[in-house]
PDB file of C-alpha atoms and ligand atoms in Angstrom:
ATOM      1  CA  UNK A   1       0.066   0.035   0.035  1.00 97.00           C
ATOM      2  CA  UNK A   2       2.947   2.253   0.761  1.00 98.00           C
ATOM      3  CA  UNK A   3       6.253   1.753  -0.926  1.00 98.00           C
ATOM      4  CA  UNK A   4       9.078   4.240  -0.261  1.00 98.00           C
ATOM      5  CA  UNK A   5      12.403   3.547  -1.979  1.00 98.00           C
ATOM      6  CA  UNK A   6      15.798   5.308  -1.506  1.00 98.00           C
ATOM      7  CA  UNK A   7      14.378   8.391   0.336  1.00 98.00           C
ATOM      8  CA  UNK A   8      16.905  11.116   1.071  1.00 98.00           C
ATOM      9  CA  UNK A   9      16.322  14.444   2.739  1.00 98.00           C
ATOM     10  CA  UNK A  10      19.174  16.804   3.756  1.00 98.00           C
ATOM     11  CA  UNK A  11      18.727  19.881   5.976  1.00 97.00           C
ATOM     12  CA  UNK A  12      22.099  21.700   5.845  1.00 97.00           C
ATOM     13  CA  UNK A  13      24.606  19.310   7.357  1.00 96.00           C
ATOM     14  CA  UNK A  14      21.913  16.929   8.672  1.00 97.00           C
ATOM     15  CA  UNK A  15      20.822  13.883   6.684  1.00 97.00           C
ATOM     16  CA  UNK A  16      17.305  13.582   8.142  1.00 98.00           C
ATOM     17  CA  UNK A  17      16.676  10.794   5.727  1.00 98.00           C
ATOM     18  CA  UNK A  18      19.749   8.882   4.582  1.00 98.00           C
ATOM     19  CA  UNK A  19      18.402   6.215   2.188  1.00 98.00           C
ATOM     20  CA  UNK A  20      15.167   4.909   3.585  1.00 98.00           C
ATOM     21  CA  UNK A  21      13.118   2.005   2.130  1.00 98.00           C
ATOM     22  CA  UNK A  22       9.703   1.218   3.567  1.00 97.00           C
ATOM     23  CA  UNK A  23       7.085  -1.267   2.621  1.00 97.00           C
ATOM     24  CA  UNK A  24       3.714  -1.055   4.319  1.00 98.00           C
ATOM     25  CA  UNK A  25       1.242  -3.805   3.277  1.00 97.00           C
ATOM     26  CA  UNK A  26      -2.470  -3.208   2.782  1.00 98.00           C
ATOM     27  CA  UNK A  27      -4.413  -3.624   5.938  1.00 97.00           C
ATOM     28  CA  UNK A  28      -1.560  -3.616   8.343  1.00 97.00           C
ATOM     29  CA  UNK A  29      -0.553  -1.278  11.145  1.00 98.00           C
ATOM     30  CA  UNK A  30       3.051  -0.327  10.564  1.00 98.00           C
ATOM     31  CA  UNK A  31       5.074   1.407  13.342  1.00 98.00           C
ATOM     32  CA  UNK A  32       8.258   3.421  12.924  1.00 98.00           C
ATOM     33  CA  UNK A  33       9.934   3.541  16.299  1.00 97.00           C
ATOM     34  CA  UNK A  34      12.801   5.812  17.156  1.00 97.00           C
ATOM     35  CA  UNK A  35      14.200   8.505  19.502  1.00 97.00           C
ATOM     36  CA  UNK A  36      13.745  12.210  18.898  1.00 97.00           C
ATOM     37  CA  UNK A  37      15.768  13.331  15.864  1.00 97.00           C
ATOM     38  CA  UNK A  38      15.847   9.993  14.224  1.00 98.00           C
ATOM     39  CA  UNK A  39      14.039  11.256  11.124  1.00 98.00           C
ATOM     40  CA  UNK A  40      10.558   9.814  11.811  1.00 98.00           C
ATOM     41  CA  UNK A  41       8.527  12.905  11.161  1.00 97.00           C
ATOM     42  CA  UNK A  42      10.514  13.815   8.077  1.00 98.00           C
ATOM     43  CA  UNK A  43       9.805  10.292   6.822  1.00 98.00           C
ATOM     44  CA  UNK A  44       5.997  10.773   7.514  1.00 97.00           C
ATOM     45  CA  UNK A  45       5.953  14.191   5.790  1.00 97.00           C
ATOM     46  CA  UNK A  46       7.826  12.746   2.770  1.00 97.00           C
ATOM     47  CA  UNK A  47       5.217   9.877   2.543  1.00 97.00           C
ATOM     48  CA  UNK A  48       2.492  12.345   1.722  1.00 94.00           C
ATOM     49  CA  UNK A  49       4.856  14.809   0.056  1.00 95.00           C
ATOM     50  CA  UNK A  50       4.250  17.675   2.566  1.00 94.00           C
ATOM     51  CA  UNK A  51       7.962  17.654   2.236  1.00 95.00           C
ATOM     52  CA  UNK A  52       9.604  16.791  -1.126  1.00 95.00           C
ATOM     53  CA  UNK A  53      12.446  14.225  -0.781  1.00 97.00           C
ATOM     54  CA  UNK A  54      15.800  15.109  -2.399  1.00 98.00           C
ATOM     55  CA  UNK A  55      15.901  11.641  -3.881  1.00 98.00           C
ATOM     56  CA  UNK A  56      13.713   8.512  -3.910  1.00 98.00           C
ATOM     57  CA  UNK A  57      10.150   7.603  -4.689  1.00 97.00           C
ATOM     58  CA  UNK A  58       6.959   7.203  -2.743  1.00 98.00           C
ATOM     59  CA  UNK A  59       4.060   5.077  -4.075  1.00 97.00           C
ATOM     60  CA  UNK A  60       0.791   5.056  -2.263  1.00 97.00           C
ATOM     61  CA  UNK A  61      -1.991   2.780  -3.409  1.00 94.00           C
ATOM     62  CA  UNK A  62      -0.172   2.187  -6.726  1.00 94.00           C
ATOM     63  CA  UNK A  63       0.429   5.887  -7.526  1.00 95.00           C
ATOM     64  CA  UNK A  64       3.955   7.366  -7.490  1.00 96.00           C
ATOM     65  CA  UNK A  65       3.432  10.678  -5.658  1.00 97.00           C
ATOM     66  CA  UNK A  66       6.888  12.027  -6.465  1.00 95.00           C
ATOM     67  CA  UNK A  67       5.866  12.323 -10.162  1.00 95.00           C
ATOM     68  CA  UNK A  68       2.770  14.290  -9.544  1.00 95.00           C
ATOM     69  CA  UNK A  69       2.254  18.014 -10.005  1.00 93.00           C
ATOM     70  CA  UNK A  70       0.654  20.094  -7.231  1.00 91.00           C
ATOM     71  CA  UNK A  71      -2.972  19.675  -8.504  1.00 92.00           C
ATOM     72  CA  UNK A  72      -2.814  15.935  -8.846  1.00 94.00           C
ATOM     73  CA  UNK A  73      -0.984  15.746  -5.555  1.00 94.00           C
ATOM     74  CA  UNK A  74      -3.808  17.536  -3.745  1.00 91.00           C
ATOM     75  CA  UNK A  75      -6.200  15.072  -5.273  1.00 90.00           C
ATOM     76  CA  UNK A  76      -3.986  12.050  -4.231  1.00 93.00           C
ATOM     77  CA  UNK A  77      -3.640  13.448  -0.675  1.00 91.00           C
ATOM     78  CA  UNK A  78      -7.375  13.117  -0.173  1.00 88.00           C
ATOM     79  CA  UNK A  79      -6.703   9.380   0.052  1.00 91.00           C
ATOM     80  CA  UNK A  80      -4.113   9.898   2.800  1.00 96.00           C
ATOM     81  CA  UNK A  81      -5.423  10.948   6.133  1.00 96.00           C
ATOM     82  CA  UNK A  82      -3.209  12.372   8.843  1.00 97.00           C
ATOM     83  CA  UNK A  83      -3.409  12.830  12.597  1.00 98.00           C
ATOM     84  CA  UNK A  84      -1.086  14.868  14.748  1.00 97.00           C
ATOM     85  CA  UNK A  85       0.415  14.882  18.312  1.00 96.00           C
ATOM     86  CA  UNK A  86      -1.312  18.203  19.196  1.00 96.00           C
ATOM     87  CA  UNK A  87      -4.490  17.455  17.060  1.00 97.00           C
ATOM     88  CA  UNK A  88      -4.201  20.612  14.830  1.00 97.00           C
ATOM     89  CA  UNK A  89      -7.923  21.514  15.255  1.00 98.00           C
ATOM     90  CA  UNK A  90      -9.338  24.731  14.287  1.00 98.00           C
ATOM     91  CA  UNK A  91     -10.328  26.410  17.570  1.00 97.00           C
ATOM     92  CA  UNK A  92     -12.836  28.791  15.894  1.00 97.00           C
ATOM     93  CA  UNK A  93     -14.797  25.965  14.402  1.00 98.00           C
ATOM     94  CA  UNK A  94     -17.152  23.567  16.101  1.00 98.00           C
ATOM     95  CA  UNK A  95     -16.307  19.866  16.280  1.00 98.00           C
ATOM     96  CA  UNK A  96     -18.545  19.259  13.287  1.00 98.00           C
ATOM     97  CA  UNK A  97     -17.039  22.193  11.384  1.00 98.00           C
ATOM     98  CA  UNK A  98     -13.501  20.673  11.909  1.00 98.00           C
ATOM     99  CA  UNK A  99     -14.616  17.302  10.500  1.00 98.00           C
ATOM    100  CA  UNK A 100     -16.442  19.023   7.613  1.00 98.00           C
ATOM    101  CA  UNK A 101     -13.405  21.081   6.660  1.00 97.00           C
ATOM    102  CA  UNK A 102     -11.791  18.577   4.212  1.00 96.00           C
ATOM    103  CA  UNK A 103     -15.250  17.799   2.757  1.00 96.00           C
ATOM    104  CA  UNK A 104     -15.795  21.502   2.033  1.00 96.00           C
ATOM    105  CA  UNK A 105     -12.432  21.649   0.340  1.00 93.00           C
ATOM    106  CA  UNK A 106     -13.496  18.613  -1.777  1.00 92.00           C
ATOM    107  CA  UNK A 107     -16.669  20.418  -2.694  1.00 95.00           C
ATOM    108  CA  UNK A 108     -19.052  17.953  -1.138  1.00 96.00           C
ATOM    109  CA  UNK A 109     -22.599  19.461  -1.075  1.00 97.00           C
ATOM    110  CA  UNK A 110     -23.963  20.540   2.229  1.00 97.00           C
ATOM    111  CA  UNK A 111     -26.626  17.902   2.896  1.00 97.00           C
ATOM    112  CA  UNK A 112     -24.203  15.006   2.137  1.00 97.00           C
ATOM    113  CA  UNK A 113     -21.496  16.758   4.109  1.00 97.00           C
ATOM    114  CA  UNK A 114     -23.715  16.913   7.167  1.00 97.00           C
ATOM    115  CA  UNK A 115     -24.696  13.261   6.791  1.00 97.00           C
ATOM    116  CA  UNK A 116     -21.067  12.218   6.511  1.00 98.00           C
ATOM    117  CA  UNK A 117     -19.979  14.410   9.395  1.00 98.00           C
ATOM    118  CA  UNK A 118     -22.575  12.862  11.725  1.00 98.00           C
ATOM    119  CA  UNK A 119     -21.602   9.292  10.527  1.00 98.00           C
ATOM    120  CA  UNK A 120     -17.852  10.046  11.206  1.00 98.00           C
ATOM    121  CA  UNK A 121     -18.626  11.497  14.713  1.00 98.00           C
ATOM    122  CA  UNK A 122     -20.589   8.353  15.535  1.00 98.00           C
ATOM    123  CA  UNK A 123     -17.690   6.184  14.295  1.00 98.00           C
ATOM    124  CA  UNK A 124     -15.204   7.743  16.687  1.00 98.00           C
ATOM    125  CA  UNK A 125     -17.684   7.813  19.657  1.00 97.00           C
ATOM    126  CA  UNK A 126     -18.485  11.536  19.558  1.00 98.00           C
ATOM    127  CA  UNK A 127     -22.045  11.374  18.372  1.00 97.00           C
ATOM    128  CA  UNK A 128     -23.943  14.397  19.703  1.00 93.00           C
ATOM    129  CA  UNK A 129     -20.845  16.490  20.247  1.00 97.00           C
ATOM    130  CA  UNK A 130     -20.833  18.163  16.859  1.00 98.00           C
ATOM    131  CA  UNK A 131     -21.845  21.597  18.170  1.00 98.00           C
ATOM    132  CA  UNK A 132     -19.224  21.795  20.828  1.00 98.00           C
ATOM    133  CA  UNK A 133     -15.997  23.657  20.428  1.00 98.00           C
ATOM    134  CA  UNK A 134     -12.634  21.922  20.634  1.00 98.00           C
ATOM    135  CA  UNK A 135     -11.853  23.761  23.998  1.00 97.00           C
ATOM    136  CA  UNK A 136     -14.757  21.948  25.641  1.00 97.00           C
ATOM    137  CA  UNK A 137     -13.140  18.578  24.821  1.00 97.00           C
ATOM    138  CA  UNK A 138     -10.605  16.399  26.677  1.00 97.00           C
ATOM    139  CA  UNK A 139      -7.334  15.525  24.887  1.00 98.00           C
ATOM    140  CA  UNK A 140      -8.612  12.091  23.932  1.00 98.00           C
ATOM    141  CA  UNK A 141     -11.808  13.598  22.507  1.00 98.00           C
ATOM    142  CA  UNK A 142      -9.839  16.124  20.567  1.00 98.00           C
ATOM    143  CA  UNK A 143      -7.811  13.318  18.997  1.00 98.00           C
ATOM    144  CA  UNK A 144     -11.086  11.565  18.113  1.00 98.00           C
ATOM    145  CA  UNK A 145     -12.063  14.747  16.188  1.00 98.00           C
ATOM    146  CA  UNK A 146      -8.690  14.612  14.507  1.00 98.00           C
ATOM    147  CA  UNK A 147      -9.285  10.991  13.469  1.00 98.00           C
ATOM    148  CA  UNK A 148     -12.849  11.738  12.224  1.00 98.00           C
ATOM    149  CA  UNK A 149     -11.435  14.615  10.103  1.00 98.00           C
ATOM    150  CA  UNK A 150      -8.656  12.405   8.794  1.00 98.00           C
ATOM    151  CA  UNK A 151     -11.189   9.705   7.693  1.00 98.00           C
ATOM    152  CA  UNK A 152     -13.534  12.274   5.947  1.00 97.00           C
ATOM    153  CA  UNK A 153     -12.041  11.661   2.414  1.00 93.00           C
ATOM    154  CA  UNK A 154     -12.319   7.854   2.874  1.00 94.00           C
ATOM    155  CA  UNK A 155      -8.587   7.453   2.741  1.00 95.00           C
ATOM    156  CA  UNK A 156      -6.781   4.294   1.895  1.00 93.00           C
ATOM    157  CA  UNK A 157      -4.111   5.190   4.403  1.00 97.00           C
ATOM    158  CA  UNK A 158      -3.863   6.911   7.754  1.00 98.00           C
ATOM    159  CA  UNK A 159      -0.554   8.534   8.887  1.00 98.00           C
ATOM    160  CA  UNK A 160      -0.204   9.079  12.564  1.00 98.00           C
ATOM    161  CA  UNK A 161       2.389  11.512  13.805  1.00 97.00           C
ATOM    162  CA  UNK A 162       2.842  10.648  17.582  1.00 97.00           C
ATOM    163  CA  UNK A 163      -0.891  10.715  17.985  1.00 97.00           C
ATOM    164  CA  UNK A 164      -0.903   9.466  21.580  1.00 97.00           C
ATOM    165  CA  UNK A 165       2.206  11.318  22.826  1.00 96.00           C
ATOM    166  CA  UNK A 166       0.298  14.231  24.459  1.00 96.00           C
ATOM    167  CA  UNK A 167      -2.175  11.854  26.133  1.00 97.00           C
ATOM    168  CA  UNK A 168      -2.240  10.049  29.512  1.00 97.00           C
ATOM    169  CA  UNK A 169      -1.849   6.221  29.562  1.00 97.00           C
ATOM    170  CA  UNK A 170      -5.512   5.415  29.848  1.00 97.00           C
ATOM    171  CA  UNK A 171      -6.508   7.789  27.073  1.00 98.00           C
ATOM    172  CA  UNK A 172      -3.571   6.436  24.955  1.00 98.00           C
ATOM    173  CA  UNK A 173      -5.064   3.016  25.354  1.00 98.00           C
ATOM    174  CA  UNK A 174      -8.466   4.112  24.210  1.00 98.00           C
ATOM    175  CA  UNK A 175      -7.102   5.976  21.193  1.00 98.00           C
ATOM    176  CA  UNK A 176      -5.011   2.986  20.236  1.00 98.00           C
ATOM    177  CA  UNK A 177      -8.018   0.751  20.627  1.00 98.00           C
ATOM    178  CA  UNK A 178      -9.907   3.037  18.266  1.00 98.00           C
ATOM    179  CA  UNK A 179      -7.187   2.877  15.710  1.00 98.00           C
ATOM    180  CA  UNK A 180      -7.091  -0.938  15.967  1.00 98.00           C
ATOM    181  CA  UNK A 181     -10.856  -1.034  15.428  1.00 98.00           C
ATOM    182  CA  UNK A 182     -10.716   1.239  12.328  1.00 98.00           C
ATOM    183  CA  UNK A 183      -7.853  -0.992  11.017  1.00 98.00           C
ATOM    184  CA  UNK A 184     -10.022  -4.058  11.511  1.00 97.00           C
ATOM    185  CA  UNK A 185     -13.398  -2.798  10.578  1.00 96.00           C
ATOM    186  CA  UNK A 186     -12.550  -0.592   7.680  1.00 95.00           C
ATOM    187  CA  UNK A 187      -9.495  -2.368   6.522  1.00 96.00           C
ATOM    188  CA  UNK A 188      -7.578   0.912   7.047  1.00 97.00           C
ATOM    189  CA  UNK A 189      -3.863   0.758   6.555  1.00 98.00           C
ATOM    190  CA  UNK A 190      -2.057   2.760   9.268  1.00 98.00           C
ATOM    191  CA  UNK A 191       1.532   4.058   9.275  1.00 98.00           C
ATOM    192  CA  UNK A 192       2.433   5.514  12.731  1.00 98.00           C
ATOM    193  CA  UNK A 193       5.482   7.070  14.077  1.00 98.00           C
ATOM    194  CA  UNK A 194       6.248   6.991  17.788  1.00 98.00           C
ATOM    195  CA  UNK A 195       9.017   7.004  20.298  1.00 97.00           C
ATOM    196  CA  UNK A 196       7.135   4.694  22.599  1.00 96.00           C
ATOM    197  CA  UNK A 197       7.687   0.977  22.500  1.00 94.00           C
ATOM    198  CA  UNK A 198       4.476   0.252  24.322  1.00 95.00           C
ATOM    199  CA  UNK A 199       2.515   1.885  21.324  1.00 96.00           C
ATOM    200  CA  UNK A 200       4.282  -0.435  18.931  1.00 96.00           C
ATOM    201  CA  UNK A 201       3.601  -3.470  21.085  1.00 95.00           C
ATOM    202  CA  UNK A 202       0.006  -2.582  21.585  1.00 95.00           C
ATOM    203  CA  UNK A 203      -1.150  -2.203  17.958  1.00 97.00           C
ATOM    204  CA  UNK A 204       1.512  -2.735  15.306  1.00 97.00           C
ATOM    205  CA  UNK A 205       1.776  -5.753  13.015  1.00 96.00           C
ATOM    206  CA  UNK A 206       5.123  -4.628  11.710  1.00 97.00           C
ATOM    207  CA  UNK A 207       7.844  -2.293  12.987  1.00 97.00           C
ATOM    208  CA  UNK A 208      10.860  -0.391  11.647  1.00 97.00           C
ATOM    209  CA  UNK A 209      13.427   0.909  14.031  1.00 97.00           C
ATOM    210  CA  UNK A 210      14.897   4.196  12.906  1.00 98.00           C
ATOM    211  CA  UNK A 211      18.047   6.042  13.947  1.00 98.00           C
ATOM    212  CA  UNK A 212      20.177   8.693  12.296  1.00 97.00           C
ATOM    213  CA  UNK A 213      17.957   8.915   9.170  1.00 98.00           C
ATOM    214  CA  UNK A 214      18.260   5.225   8.525  1.00 98.00           C
ATOM    215  CA  UNK A 215      16.098   2.149   9.251  1.00 98.00           C
ATOM    216  CA  UNK A 216      18.266  -0.115  11.324  1.00 96.00           C
ATOM    217  CA  UNK A 217      15.932  -3.068  11.493  1.00 95.00           C
ATOM    218  CA  UNK A 218      12.487  -4.008  10.385  1.00 95.00           C
ATOM    219  CA  UNK A 219      10.099  -6.944  10.485  1.00 92.00           C
ATOM    220  CA  UNK A 220       7.137  -8.321  12.309  1.00 90.00           C
ATOM    221  CA  UNK A 221       6.644  -7.167  15.878  1.00 84.00           C
ATOM    222  CA  UNK A 222       6.888 -10.770  17.137  1.00 83.00           C
ATOM    223  CA  UNK A 223      10.144 -11.349  15.257  1.00 83.00           C
ATOM    224  CA  UNK A 224      11.829  -8.157  16.554  1.00 79.00           C
ATOM    225  CA  UNK A 225      10.829  -8.607  20.066  1.00 70.00           C
ATOM    226  CA  UNK A 226      12.195 -12.106  20.084  1.00 66.00           C
ATOM    227  CA  UNK A 227      15.572 -10.800  18.813  1.00 57.00           C
ATOM    228  CA  UNK A 228      17.940 -10.279  21.810  1.00 55.00           C
TER     229      UNK A 228
HETATM  230  P1  LIG B   1      11.984  12.770  14.645  1.00 84.89           P
HETATM  231  O1  LIG B   1      10.619  12.974  14.005  1.00 84.89           O
HETATM  232  O2  LIG B   1      12.445  11.276  14.641  1.00 84.89           O
HETATM  233  O3  LIG B   1      12.175  13.460  15.932  1.00 84.89           O
HETATM  234  P2  LIG B   1      12.783  14.565  12.546  1.00 84.89           P
HETATM  235  O4  LIG B   1      12.372  13.993  11.309  1.00 84.89           O
HETATM  236  O5  LIG B   1      11.916  15.657  13.147  1.00 84.89           O
HETATM  237  O6  LIG B   1      13.081  13.415  13.623  1.00 84.89           O
HETATM  238  O7  LIG B   1      14.315  15.212  12.504  1.00 84.89           O
HETATM  239  C1  LIG B   1      15.317  14.603  11.944  1.00 84.89           C
HETATM  240  C2  LIG B   1      16.622  15.501  11.838  1.00 84.89           C
HETATM  241  O8  LIG B   1      16.395  16.483  10.806  1.00 84.89           O
HETATM  242  C3  LIG B   1      16.853  16.181  13.113  1.00 84.89           C
HETATM  243  O9  LIG B   1      18.232  16.299  13.309  1.00 84.89           O
HETATM  244  C4  LIG B   1      16.183  17.557  12.918  1.00 84.89           C
HETATM  245  O10 LIG B   1      16.850  18.540  13.697  1.00 84.89           O
HETATM  246  C5  LIG B   1      16.389  17.744  11.465  1.00 84.89           C
HETATM  247  N1  LIG B   1      15.247  18.522  10.835  1.00 84.89           N
HETATM  248  C6  LIG B   1      14.009  18.150  10.711  1.00 84.89           C
HETATM  249  N2  LIG B   1      13.199  19.141  10.083  1.00 84.89           N
HETATM  250  C7  LIG B   1      14.083  20.072   9.816  1.00 84.89           C
HETATM  251  C8  LIG B   1      13.950  21.434   9.201  1.00 84.89           C
HETATM  252  N3  LIG B   1      12.782  21.783   8.719  1.00 84.89           N
HETATM  253  N4  LIG B   1      15.066  22.197   9.170  1.00 84.89           N
HETATM  254  C9  LIG B   1      16.219  21.816   9.599  1.00 84.89           C
HETATM  255  N5  LIG B   1      16.467  20.565  10.191  1.00 84.89           N
HETATM  256  C10 LIG B   1      15.393  19.745  10.316  1.00 84.89           C
HETATM  257  P1  LIG B   2     -18.536  26.467  12.381  1.00 84.89           P
HETATM  258  O1  LIG B   2     -19.029  27.402  13.452  1.00 84.89           O
HETATM  259  O2  LIG B   2     -17.695  25.301  12.945  1.00 84.89           O
HETATM  260  O3  LIG B   2     -17.943  27.140  11.237  1.00 84.89           O
HETATM  261  P2  LIG B   2     -20.741  25.961  10.596  1.00 84.89           P
HETATM  262  O4  LIG B   2     -22.154  25.939  11.081  1.00 84.89           O
HETATM  263  O5  LIG B   2     -20.178  27.126   9.830  1.00 84.89           O
HETATM  264  O6  LIG B   2     -19.946  25.698  11.944  1.00 84.89           O
HETATM  265  O7  LIG B   2     -20.464  24.694   9.837  1.00 84.89           O
HETATM  266  C1  LIG B   2     -19.291  24.365   9.331  1.00 84.89           C
HETATM  267  C2  LIG B   2     -19.405  23.027   8.576  1.00 84.89           C
HETATM  268  O8  LIG B   2     -19.891  22.003   9.576  1.00 84.89           O
HETATM  269  C3  LIG B   2     -20.460  23.064   7.506  1.00 84.89           C
HETATM  270  O9  LIG B   2     -19.850  22.321   6.408  1.00 84.89           O
HETATM  271  C4  LIG B   2     -21.615  22.352   8.122  1.00 84.89           C
HETATM  272  O10 LIG B   2     -22.308  21.603   7.127  1.00 84.89           O
HETATM  273  C5  LIG B   2     -21.049  21.390   9.070  1.00 84.89           C
HETATM  274  N1  LIG B   2     -21.868  21.220  10.297  1.00 84.89           N
HETATM  275  C6  LIG B   2     -22.109  22.136  11.191  1.00 84.89           C
HETATM  276  N2  LIG B   2     -22.849  21.627  12.304  1.00 84.89           N
HETATM  277  C7  LIG B   2     -23.093  20.385  11.950  1.00 84.89           C
HETATM  278  C8  LIG B   2     -23.743  19.265  12.664  1.00 84.89           C
HETATM  279  N3  LIG B   2     -24.273  19.404  13.848  1.00 84.89           N
HETATM  280  N4  LIG B   2     -23.787  18.090  12.089  1.00 84.89           N
HETATM  281  C9  LIG B   2     -23.086  17.841  10.884  1.00 84.89           C
HETATM  282  N5  LIG B   2     -22.406  18.858  10.229  1.00 84.89           N
HETATM  283  C10 LIG B   2     -22.407  20.080  10.738  1.00 84.89           C
END
């Protein structure tokens, strides 16, 4: 579902990505684990071309994104949802307004948009909270809004940028359980980055360990944990 080959990204003297290959299979939860500065978030931003790699290719759902112009890229990105550590919600909009935002950008008509928003809020356990403002929600609820918004375009892939790092352990568990449920029920492929081994152990099928802009090891979670 996601195939990255030979990714390089240089910031001045720093090789944030120093030749990264990644293969995420359809329907799996793939974790990239590494310490701060390892290059994880650069990798994630290169996967949806928020950042253009200096070299290498990124193919998502059969489409090589590195060959696309800006217009085609915007189209392709609708099939790639993303969630963020600090949620990135619009504070001036309601919960429903946040979830509706990508649908507005796509030009989905109002009636259909409202039906879809209600359905998405139900899916993440926030039915009835559509008219609240983000500031009225807990961290976990805010992340649920982020997830609903990320799913609005019916993406093939969800990218998660440290989505539970700002949450307490119990809330982390509930968000991870939601991601696992979406993975199982919708067949959603998830690529997540984290610095927390417990996140990887809780939900990932496969894992890559990243350090210094390189992937040091990768494999199934069972295989890597067994390795001394
Ligand atoms: P991680 O997500 O694993 O913490 P990052 O991808 O954020 O790692 O960063 C990898 C390396 O690239 C770090 O040394 C970081 O300082 C550097 N870096 C990342 N983004 C930029 C940028 N926009 N400008 C300069 N250096 C950057
Ligand atoms: P905001 O104050 O967040 O801007 P708006 O009423 O302007 O709220 O609505 C923004 C978007 O959210 C619109 O696309 C609208 O269709 C949708 N929307 C607003 N309230 C609801 C709701 N309760 N259920 C579903 N969709 C809603």
